[in-house]
Short mmCIF file of N, CA and C in Angstrom, two decimals:
data_model
loop_
_atom_site.label_atom_id
_atom_site.label_comp_id
_atom_site.label_asym_id
_atom_site.label_seq_id
_atom_site.Cartn_x
_atom_site.Cartn_y
_atom_site.Cartn_z
N MET A 954 -24.04 -74.76 -1.38
CA MET A 954 -23.78 -74.93 0.03
C MET A 954 -24.62 -74.11 0.91
N ILE A 955 -24.94 -74.89 1.93
CA ILE A 955 -25.63 -73.84 3.16
C ILE A 955 -24.59 -73.03 3.94
N LEU A 956 -24.71 -71.81 4.05
CA LEU A 956 -23.71 -71.00 4.52
C LEU A 956 -23.84 -71.01 6.23
N LEU A 957 -25.12 -71.03 6.57
CA LEU A 957 -25.08 -70.99 8.10
C LEU A 957 -26.22 -72.58 8.46
N THR A 958 -25.33 -73.46 8.78
CA THR A 958 -26.43 -74.82 9.50
C THR A 958 -27.06 -74.26 10.80
N PRO A 959 -28.23 -74.83 10.88
CA PRO A 959 -29.13 -74.35 12.06
C PRO A 959 -28.20 -74.43 13.39
N GLU A 960 -27.44 -75.31 13.74
CA GLU A 960 -26.47 -75.10 14.60
C GLU A 960 -25.53 -74.07 14.97
N LEU A 961 -25.14 -73.87 13.68
CA LEU A 961 -24.19 -72.41 13.57
C LEU A 961 -24.85 -71.31 13.78
N ARG A 962 -26.00 -71.02 13.16
CA ARG A 962 -27.02 -69.68 13.53
C ARG A 962 -27.22 -70.12 14.96
N ALA A 963 -27.57 -71.03 15.59
CA ALA A 963 -28.20 -70.86 17.06
C ALA A 963 -26.83 -70.29 17.78
N ALA A 964 -25.75 -71.01 17.47
CA ALA A 964 -24.67 -70.58 18.37
C ALA A 964 -24.19 -69.01 18.14
N LEU A 965 -24.31 -68.51 16.85
CA LEU A 965 -24.15 -67.32 16.76
C LEU A 965 -25.14 -66.43 17.26
N ARG A 966 -26.11 -66.76 17.34
CA ARG A 966 -27.21 -66.03 17.78
C ARG A 966 -27.08 -66.07 19.39
N ALA A 967 -26.50 -67.31 20.14
CA ALA A 967 -26.29 -67.12 21.54
C ALA A 967 -25.13 -66.22 22.14
N ASN A 968 -24.21 -65.82 20.78
CA ASN A 968 -23.02 -64.95 21.09
C ASN A 968 -23.82 -63.83 21.23
N ASP A 969 -24.88 -63.35 20.39
CA ASP A 969 -25.24 -62.04 20.37
C ASP A 969 -26.01 -61.93 21.29
N VAL A 970 -26.68 -62.65 21.84
CA VAL A 970 -27.47 -62.52 23.29
C VAL A 970 -26.56 -62.15 24.28
N ALA A 971 -25.53 -63.03 24.56
CA ALA A 971 -24.64 -62.60 25.53
C ALA A 971 -24.08 -61.40 25.54
N ARG A 972 -23.82 -60.90 24.23
CA ARG A 972 -23.29 -59.74 24.17
C ARG A 972 -24.55 -58.48 24.62
N CYS A 973 -25.74 -58.69 24.07
CA CYS A 973 -26.68 -57.89 24.44
C CYS A 973 -27.05 -57.70 25.96
N ILE A 974 -27.10 -58.74 26.80
CA ILE A 974 -26.98 -59.00 28.23
C ILE A 974 -25.95 -58.43 28.66
N ALA A 975 -24.85 -58.70 28.58
CA ALA A 975 -23.39 -57.80 29.07
C ALA A 975 -23.70 -56.27 28.90
N VAL A 976 -24.18 -55.85 27.78
CA VAL A 976 -24.28 -54.40 27.76
C VAL A 976 -25.55 -53.77 28.41
N ARG A 977 -26.41 -54.51 28.58
CA ARG A 977 -27.53 -54.09 29.26
C ARG A 977 -27.21 -54.21 30.73
N ASP A 978 -26.47 -54.83 31.26
CA ASP A 978 -25.95 -55.09 32.76
C ASP A 978 -24.84 -54.13 32.98
N ARG A 979 -24.62 -53.56 31.96
CA ARG A 979 -23.11 -52.79 32.01
C ARG A 979 -21.76 -53.29 32.34
N ARG A 980 -21.65 -54.79 31.72
CA ARG A 980 -20.54 -55.43 32.10
C ARG A 980 -19.69 -55.47 30.86
N ARG A 981 -18.58 -55.98 30.95
CA ARG A 981 -17.54 -56.12 29.80
C ARG A 981 -18.41 -56.74 28.74
N GLU A 982 -18.45 -56.72 27.54
CA GLU A 982 -18.55 -57.41 26.57
C GLU A 982 -17.79 -58.64 26.32
N PRO A 983 -18.32 -59.88 25.78
CA PRO A 983 -17.68 -60.91 25.70
C PRO A 983 -16.94 -60.79 24.46
N ASP A 984 -15.74 -61.64 24.52
CA ASP A 984 -14.83 -61.61 23.25
C ASP A 984 -14.58 -62.94 22.84
N PRO A 985 -15.54 -63.42 22.28
CA PRO A 985 -16.02 -64.96 21.86
C PRO A 985 -15.06 -65.60 20.86
N LEU A 986 -14.76 -66.67 20.62
CA LEU A 986 -14.31 -67.17 19.60
C LEU A 986 -15.00 -67.21 18.14
N PRO A 987 -14.43 -66.58 17.04
CA PRO A 987 -15.40 -66.91 15.66
C PRO A 987 -15.59 -68.40 15.61
N LEU A 988 -17.16 -68.18 15.16
CA LEU A 988 -17.64 -69.37 14.97
C LEU A 988 -17.76 -70.20 13.45
N VAL A 989 -17.63 -69.14 12.66
CA VAL A 989 -17.79 -69.52 11.43
C VAL A 989 -16.73 -68.42 10.24
N LYS A 990 -16.19 -69.47 9.41
CA LYS A 990 -15.39 -68.46 8.30
C LYS A 990 -16.09 -68.75 7.04
N PHE A 991 -16.34 -67.74 6.35
CA PHE A 991 -16.60 -67.39 4.97
C PHE A 991 -15.22 -67.08 4.03
N PHE A 992 -15.27 -67.66 2.58
CA PHE A 992 -13.94 -67.21 1.81
C PHE A 992 -14.55 -67.29 0.56
N ASN A 993 -13.85 -66.80 -0.28
CA ASN A 993 -13.91 -66.62 -1.80
C ASN A 993 -12.84 -67.34 -2.58
N PRO A 994 -13.46 -68.53 -2.95
CA PRO A 994 -12.59 -69.60 -3.66
C PRO A 994 -11.82 -69.24 -4.84
N MET A 995 -11.97 -67.77 -5.28
CA MET A 995 -11.32 -67.25 -6.44
C MET A 995 -10.54 -66.38 -5.84
N GLY A 996 -10.66 -65.69 -4.52
CA GLY A 996 -9.72 -64.72 -4.23
C GLY A 996 -9.31 -64.90 -2.82
N ALA A 997 -9.01 -63.43 -2.29
CA ALA A 997 -8.62 -63.09 -0.76
C ALA A 997 -9.82 -62.76 0.10
N ALA A 998 -11.03 -62.53 -0.20
CA ALA A 998 -11.99 -62.18 0.64
C ALA A 998 -12.16 -63.22 1.37
N THR A 999 -12.18 -62.51 2.79
CA THR A 999 -12.60 -63.65 3.69
C THR A 999 -13.36 -63.15 5.16
N TRP A 1000 -14.16 -63.87 5.82
CA TRP A 1000 -14.78 -63.30 6.75
C TRP A 1000 -15.00 -64.23 7.78
N ILE A 1001 -14.83 -63.55 9.11
CA ILE A 1001 -14.94 -64.69 10.21
C ILE A 1001 -16.23 -64.15 10.96
N ALA A 1002 -16.89 -64.63 11.45
CA ALA A 1002 -18.28 -63.84 12.06
C ALA A 1002 -18.13 -64.96 13.88
N THR A 1003 -18.78 -63.95 14.80
CA THR A 1003 -18.94 -64.29 16.22
C THR A 1003 -20.50 -64.21 16.56
N GLU A 1004 -21.32 -63.58 15.79
CA GLU A 1004 -22.50 -63.03 16.39
C GLU A 1004 -23.22 -63.24 14.87
N LEU A 1005 -24.66 -63.38 15.19
CA LEU A 1005 -26.00 -63.02 14.09
C LEU A 1005 -26.70 -62.20 14.93
N TYR A 1006 -27.12 -61.28 14.52
CA TYR A 1006 -28.20 -60.45 15.28
C TYR A 1006 -29.44 -60.90 14.90
N ASP A 1007 -30.47 -60.19 15.65
CA ASP A 1007 -31.91 -60.86 15.56
C ASP A 1007 -32.45 -60.82 14.25
N ASP A 1008 -32.08 -59.85 13.24
CA ASP A 1008 -32.58 -59.88 11.96
C ASP A 1008 -32.45 -61.08 11.32
N ASP A 1009 -31.67 -61.90 11.67
CA ASP A 1009 -31.25 -63.32 10.91
C ASP A 1009 -30.50 -62.76 9.60
N ASP A 1010 -29.54 -61.54 9.52
CA ASP A 1010 -29.13 -61.43 8.46
C ASP A 1010 -27.50 -60.56 8.65
N THR A 1011 -27.65 -59.78 9.75
CA THR A 1011 -26.41 -59.06 9.99
C THR A 1011 -25.52 -60.02 11.07
N LEU A 1012 -24.23 -60.13 10.44
CA LEU A 1012 -23.44 -60.65 11.18
C LEU A 1012 -22.41 -59.75 11.65
N PHE A 1013 -21.67 -60.20 13.04
CA PHE A 1013 -20.48 -59.38 13.22
C PHE A 1013 -19.34 -60.30 13.42
N GLY A 1014 -18.30 -59.44 12.92
CA GLY A 1014 -16.94 -60.16 12.85
C GLY A 1014 -16.05 -59.59 12.22
N LEU A 1015 -15.01 -60.32 11.69
CA LEU A 1015 -13.63 -59.60 10.94
C LEU A 1015 -13.92 -60.04 9.68
N ALA A 1016 -13.92 -58.62 8.74
CA ALA A 1016 -14.12 -58.63 7.18
C ALA A 1016 -12.85 -58.34 6.53
N ASP A 1017 -12.32 -58.96 5.60
CA ASP A 1017 -11.06 -58.96 5.02
C ASP A 1017 -11.43 -59.10 3.25
N LEU A 1018 -11.32 -57.97 2.63
CA LEU A 1018 -11.78 -57.77 1.08
C LEU A 1018 -10.34 -58.02 0.51
N GLY A 1019 -9.58 -58.09 0.86
CA GLY A 1019 -8.43 -58.45 0.19
C GLY A 1019 -7.57 -57.31 -0.04
N PHE A 1020 -7.68 -55.95 0.56
CA PHE A 1020 -7.22 -54.90 0.33
C PHE A 1020 -5.95 -54.58 1.37
N GLY A 1021 -5.58 -55.46 2.09
CA GLY A 1021 -4.79 -55.16 3.25
C GLY A 1021 -5.05 -54.51 4.44
N CYS A 1022 -6.35 -54.54 4.77
CA CYS A 1022 -6.76 -53.94 5.81
C CYS A 1022 -8.10 -54.41 6.58
N PRO A 1023 -8.15 -55.70 6.88
CA PRO A 1023 -9.34 -56.19 7.71
C PRO A 1023 -9.60 -55.54 9.02
N GLU A 1024 -11.03 -55.44 8.79
CA GLU A 1024 -11.91 -54.71 9.97
C GLU A 1024 -12.80 -55.38 10.36
N LEU A 1025 -13.19 -55.08 11.68
CA LEU A 1025 -14.07 -55.42 12.47
C LEU A 1025 -15.47 -54.51 12.30
N GLY A 1026 -16.51 -55.37 12.19
CA GLY A 1026 -17.88 -54.68 11.89
C GLY A 1026 -18.76 -55.47 11.59
N SER A 1027 -19.82 -55.22 10.88
CA SER A 1027 -21.39 -55.86 10.69
C SER A 1027 -21.06 -56.18 9.21
N PHE A 1028 -21.52 -57.26 8.56
CA PHE A 1028 -21.72 -57.47 7.41
C PHE A 1028 -23.19 -58.60 7.19
N SER A 1029 -23.48 -58.31 5.90
CA SER A 1029 -24.75 -59.05 5.55
C SER A 1029 -24.61 -60.58 4.84
N LEU A 1030 -25.54 -61.23 5.83
CA LEU A 1030 -25.24 -62.84 5.30
C LEU A 1030 -25.87 -63.09 4.00
N ARG A 1031 -26.99 -62.37 3.72
CA ARG A 1031 -27.65 -62.18 2.39
C ARG A 1031 -26.79 -61.88 1.16
N GLU A 1032 -26.04 -60.71 1.31
CA GLU A 1032 -25.10 -60.02 0.27
C GLU A 1032 -23.89 -61.30 0.13
N ILE A 1033 -23.66 -61.83 1.10
CA ILE A 1033 -22.31 -62.73 0.96
C ILE A 1033 -23.27 -64.04 0.22
N ALA A 1034 -24.19 -64.44 0.50
CA ALA A 1034 -24.96 -65.29 -0.23
C ALA A 1034 -25.18 -65.01 -1.72
N CYS A 1035 -25.13 -63.86 -1.90
CA CYS A 1035 -25.61 -63.43 -3.44
C CYS A 1035 -24.77 -63.06 -4.37
N VAL A 1036 -23.35 -63.34 -3.66
CA VAL A 1036 -22.20 -63.35 -4.45
C VAL A 1036 -21.78 -64.08 -5.28
N ARG A 1037 -22.16 -63.95 -6.90
CA ARG A 1037 -21.68 -65.06 -7.98
C ARG A 1037 -20.61 -64.74 -8.48
N LEU A 1038 -19.30 -65.67 -8.73
CA LEU A 1038 -17.91 -65.64 -9.14
C LEU A 1038 -18.02 -66.36 -10.52
N SER A 1039 -16.97 -66.30 -11.10
CA SER A 1039 -16.81 -66.76 -12.35
C SER A 1039 -16.76 -68.58 -12.18
N PHE A 1040 -17.22 -69.16 -13.44
CA PHE A 1040 -17.43 -70.65 -13.25
C PHE A 1040 -18.45 -71.18 -12.60
N GLY A 1041 -19.27 -70.31 -12.19
CA GLY A 1041 -20.54 -70.63 -11.40
C GLY A 1041 -20.26 -70.88 -9.69
N LEU A 1042 -19.04 -70.51 -9.25
CA LEU A 1042 -18.86 -70.38 -8.03
C LEU A 1042 -19.33 -69.61 -7.22
N PHE A 1043 -19.53 -69.56 -5.78
CA PHE A 1043 -20.26 -68.82 -4.83
C PHE A 1043 -19.04 -68.75 -3.56
N ILE A 1044 -19.31 -67.83 -2.73
CA ILE A 1044 -18.67 -67.47 -1.54
C ILE A 1044 -19.09 -68.78 -1.02
N GLU A 1045 -18.23 -69.57 0.07
CA GLU A 1045 -18.11 -70.82 0.70
C GLU A 1045 -17.96 -70.69 2.03
N ARG A 1046 -18.29 -71.74 2.88
CA ARG A 1046 -18.19 -71.73 4.30
C ARG A 1046 -17.13 -72.72 4.31
N ASP A 1047 -15.83 -72.40 5.17
CA ASP A 1047 -14.86 -73.11 5.47
C ASP A 1047 -15.42 -74.48 6.65
N GLU A 1048 -15.70 -75.53 6.15
CA GLU A 1048 -16.36 -76.29 6.84
C GLU A 1048 -15.14 -77.01 8.00
N HIS A 1049 -13.98 -76.65 7.96
CA HIS A 1049 -12.79 -77.43 8.85
C HIS A 1049 -12.16 -76.22 9.56
N PHE A 1050 -13.02 -74.74 9.73
CA PHE A 1050 -12.69 -73.86 10.19
C PHE A 1050 -12.40 -74.34 11.90
N ILE A 1051 -11.15 -73.84 12.50
CA ILE A 1051 -10.95 -73.91 13.96
C ILE A 1051 -10.63 -72.45 14.48
N ALA A 1052 -11.25 -72.07 15.39
CA ALA A 1052 -10.83 -70.61 15.99
C ALA A 1052 -9.83 -70.41 16.56
N MET A 1053 -9.53 -70.99 17.27
CA MET A 1053 -7.89 -71.07 17.86
C MET A 1053 -7.82 -69.96 18.98
N CYS A 1054 -8.62 -68.70 18.69
CA CYS A 1054 -8.69 -67.70 19.83
C CYS A 1054 -9.68 -66.91 19.56
N PRO A 1055 -9.97 -66.03 20.55
CA PRO A 1055 -10.81 -64.98 20.61
C PRO A 1055 -10.91 -64.06 19.26
N LEU A 1056 -12.03 -63.19 19.04
CA LEU A 1056 -12.04 -62.51 18.03
C LEU A 1056 -11.14 -61.29 17.96
N SER A 1057 -10.92 -60.75 18.99
CA SER A 1057 -10.12 -59.68 19.34
C SER A 1057 -8.44 -59.95 19.10
N VAL A 1058 -8.24 -61.30 19.70
CA VAL A 1058 -6.84 -61.57 18.93
C VAL A 1058 -6.61 -61.89 17.27
N TRP A 1059 -7.63 -62.21 16.64
CA TRP A 1059 -7.81 -62.60 15.49
C TRP A 1059 -7.61 -61.33 14.71
N ALA A 1060 -8.40 -60.17 15.21
CA ALA A 1060 -8.40 -58.87 14.65
C ALA A 1060 -7.08 -58.16 14.70
N ASP A 1061 -6.24 -58.58 15.97
CA ASP A 1061 -4.96 -57.82 16.08
C ASP A 1061 -3.99 -58.45 15.13
N VAL A 1062 -3.99 -59.70 14.88
CA VAL A 1062 -2.96 -60.64 14.04
C VAL A 1062 -3.49 -60.13 12.55
N ALA A 1063 -4.48 -60.07 12.12
CA ALA A 1063 -4.80 -59.65 10.71
C ALA A 1063 -4.51 -58.20 10.18
N ARG A 1064 -4.81 -57.33 11.44
CA ARG A 1064 -4.50 -56.08 10.90
C ARG A 1064 -3.03 -56.09 10.73
N ARG A 1065 -1.92 -56.75 11.62
CA ARG A 1065 -0.68 -56.79 11.67
C ARG A 1065 -0.18 -57.47 10.35
N THR A 1066 -0.73 -58.57 10.15
CA THR A 1066 -0.26 -59.30 8.70
C THR A 1066 -0.79 -58.91 7.80
N GLY A 1067 -1.84 -58.24 7.92
CA GLY A 1067 -2.55 -57.66 6.49
C GLY A 1067 -3.82 -58.63 5.98
N SER A 1068 -4.03 -59.55 6.61
CA SER A 1068 -5.03 -60.27 6.10
C SER A 1068 -5.53 -61.33 7.08
N ILE A 1069 -6.55 -62.23 6.90
CA ILE A 1069 -7.35 -63.05 7.85
C ILE A 1069 -6.47 -64.25 7.46
N ILE A 1070 -6.12 -64.43 6.30
CA ILE A 1070 -5.43 -65.68 5.64
C ILE A 1070 -4.18 -65.58 6.27
N SER A 1071 -3.45 -64.68 6.46
CA SER A 1071 -2.17 -64.58 6.92
C SER A 1071 -2.20 -64.76 8.41
N ALA A 1072 -3.09 -64.16 8.88
CA ALA A 1072 -3.35 -64.33 10.37
C ALA A 1072 -3.74 -65.71 10.83
N GLU A 1073 -4.52 -66.43 10.22
CA GLU A 1073 -4.66 -67.88 10.30
C GLU A 1073 -3.52 -68.60 10.13
N ALA A 1074 -2.59 -68.59 9.23
CA ALA A 1074 -1.06 -69.09 9.40
C ALA A 1074 -0.53 -68.90 10.37
N GLU A 1075 -0.31 -67.54 10.77
CA GLU A 1075 0.38 -67.42 12.23
C GLU A 1075 -0.09 -67.98 13.44
N LEU A 1076 -1.27 -67.76 13.33
CA LEU A 1076 -2.10 -68.21 14.71
C LEU A 1076 -1.72 -69.89 14.92
N ARG A 1077 -1.74 -70.39 13.68
CA ARG A 1077 -1.35 -72.23 13.38
C ARG A 1077 -0.32 -72.31 14.16
N ARG A 1078 0.62 -71.51 13.73
CA ARG A 1078 2.26 -71.62 13.94
C ARG A 1078 2.47 -71.46 15.54
N ARG A 1079 1.50 -70.75 16.07
CA ARG A 1079 1.75 -70.37 17.27
C ARG A 1079 1.73 -71.89 18.36
N PRO A 1080 2.64 -72.05 19.41
CA PRO A 1080 2.29 -73.19 20.45
C PRO A 1080 1.04 -72.88 20.95
N GLU A 1081 0.54 -74.09 21.46
CA GLU A 1081 -0.89 -74.18 22.19
C GLU A 1081 -0.71 -73.70 23.74
N PRO A 1082 -1.41 -72.96 24.08
CA PRO A 1082 -1.60 -72.78 25.38
C PRO A 1082 -1.65 -73.84 26.57
N PRO A 1083 -0.98 -73.66 27.43
CA PRO A 1083 -1.02 -74.99 28.65
C PRO A 1083 -2.40 -75.27 28.97
N SER A 1084 -3.03 -76.35 29.10
CA SER A 1084 -4.19 -76.76 29.39
C SER A 1084 -4.67 -76.61 30.88
N GLY A 1085 -3.12 -76.40 31.77
CA GLY A 1085 -3.23 -76.68 33.08
C GLY A 1085 -3.44 -77.79 33.85
N ASN A 1086 -3.53 -78.72 32.92
CA ASN A 1086 -3.44 -80.33 33.15
C ASN A 1086 -1.94 -80.72 33.25
N GLU A 1087 -0.89 -79.95 32.93
CA GLU A 1087 0.55 -80.45 32.76
C GLU A 1087 1.09 -80.51 34.57
N LEU A 1088 2.18 -81.47 34.49
CA LEU A 1088 2.64 -81.16 35.77
C LEU A 1088 3.83 -80.45 35.71
N PRO A 1089 4.44 -79.90 36.91
CA PRO A 1089 5.40 -78.75 36.96
C PRO A 1089 6.56 -79.36 36.84
N PRO A 1090 7.53 -78.53 36.08
CA PRO A 1090 8.81 -79.35 35.85
C PRO A 1090 9.36 -80.01 36.91
N ALA A 1091 10.08 -80.73 36.65
CA ALA A 1091 11.15 -81.48 37.82
C ALA A 1091 11.91 -80.47 38.63
N GLY A 1092 12.16 -80.75 40.16
CA GLY A 1092 12.86 -79.78 40.84
C GLY A 1092 12.38 -78.22 40.91
N GLY A 1093 11.15 -78.16 40.20
CA GLY A 1093 10.44 -76.71 40.42
C GLY A 1093 9.95 -76.58 41.35
#
């Protein structure tokens, strides 16, 4: 499996460029939605990423190696791709991943619940925020 499609790679790079511009202009850094999720099909290790640095290897996001303490930081795409698991398996990309909320929210929920996996379950149970297109309640 290709861990990063050209489209994902471009979107992750665009997020990094936006962050760099915000830092340069002394504006608040963006809090983007995670764009990609990687996971160990035989264990709890999970990573979600929002940015790909210009070295085309370093990702920024939330890393959870399954020890109950997810952390924000940088990690290497090449290292993730090189992990060899039992039965000829590798780290995989979740092709059905939906971000649902910005990285800061993922980090807060993952730290509180102890993992990205449990954070994802909690975030899926939350009601969707209003889109702004709803009519006000009758009589209100």
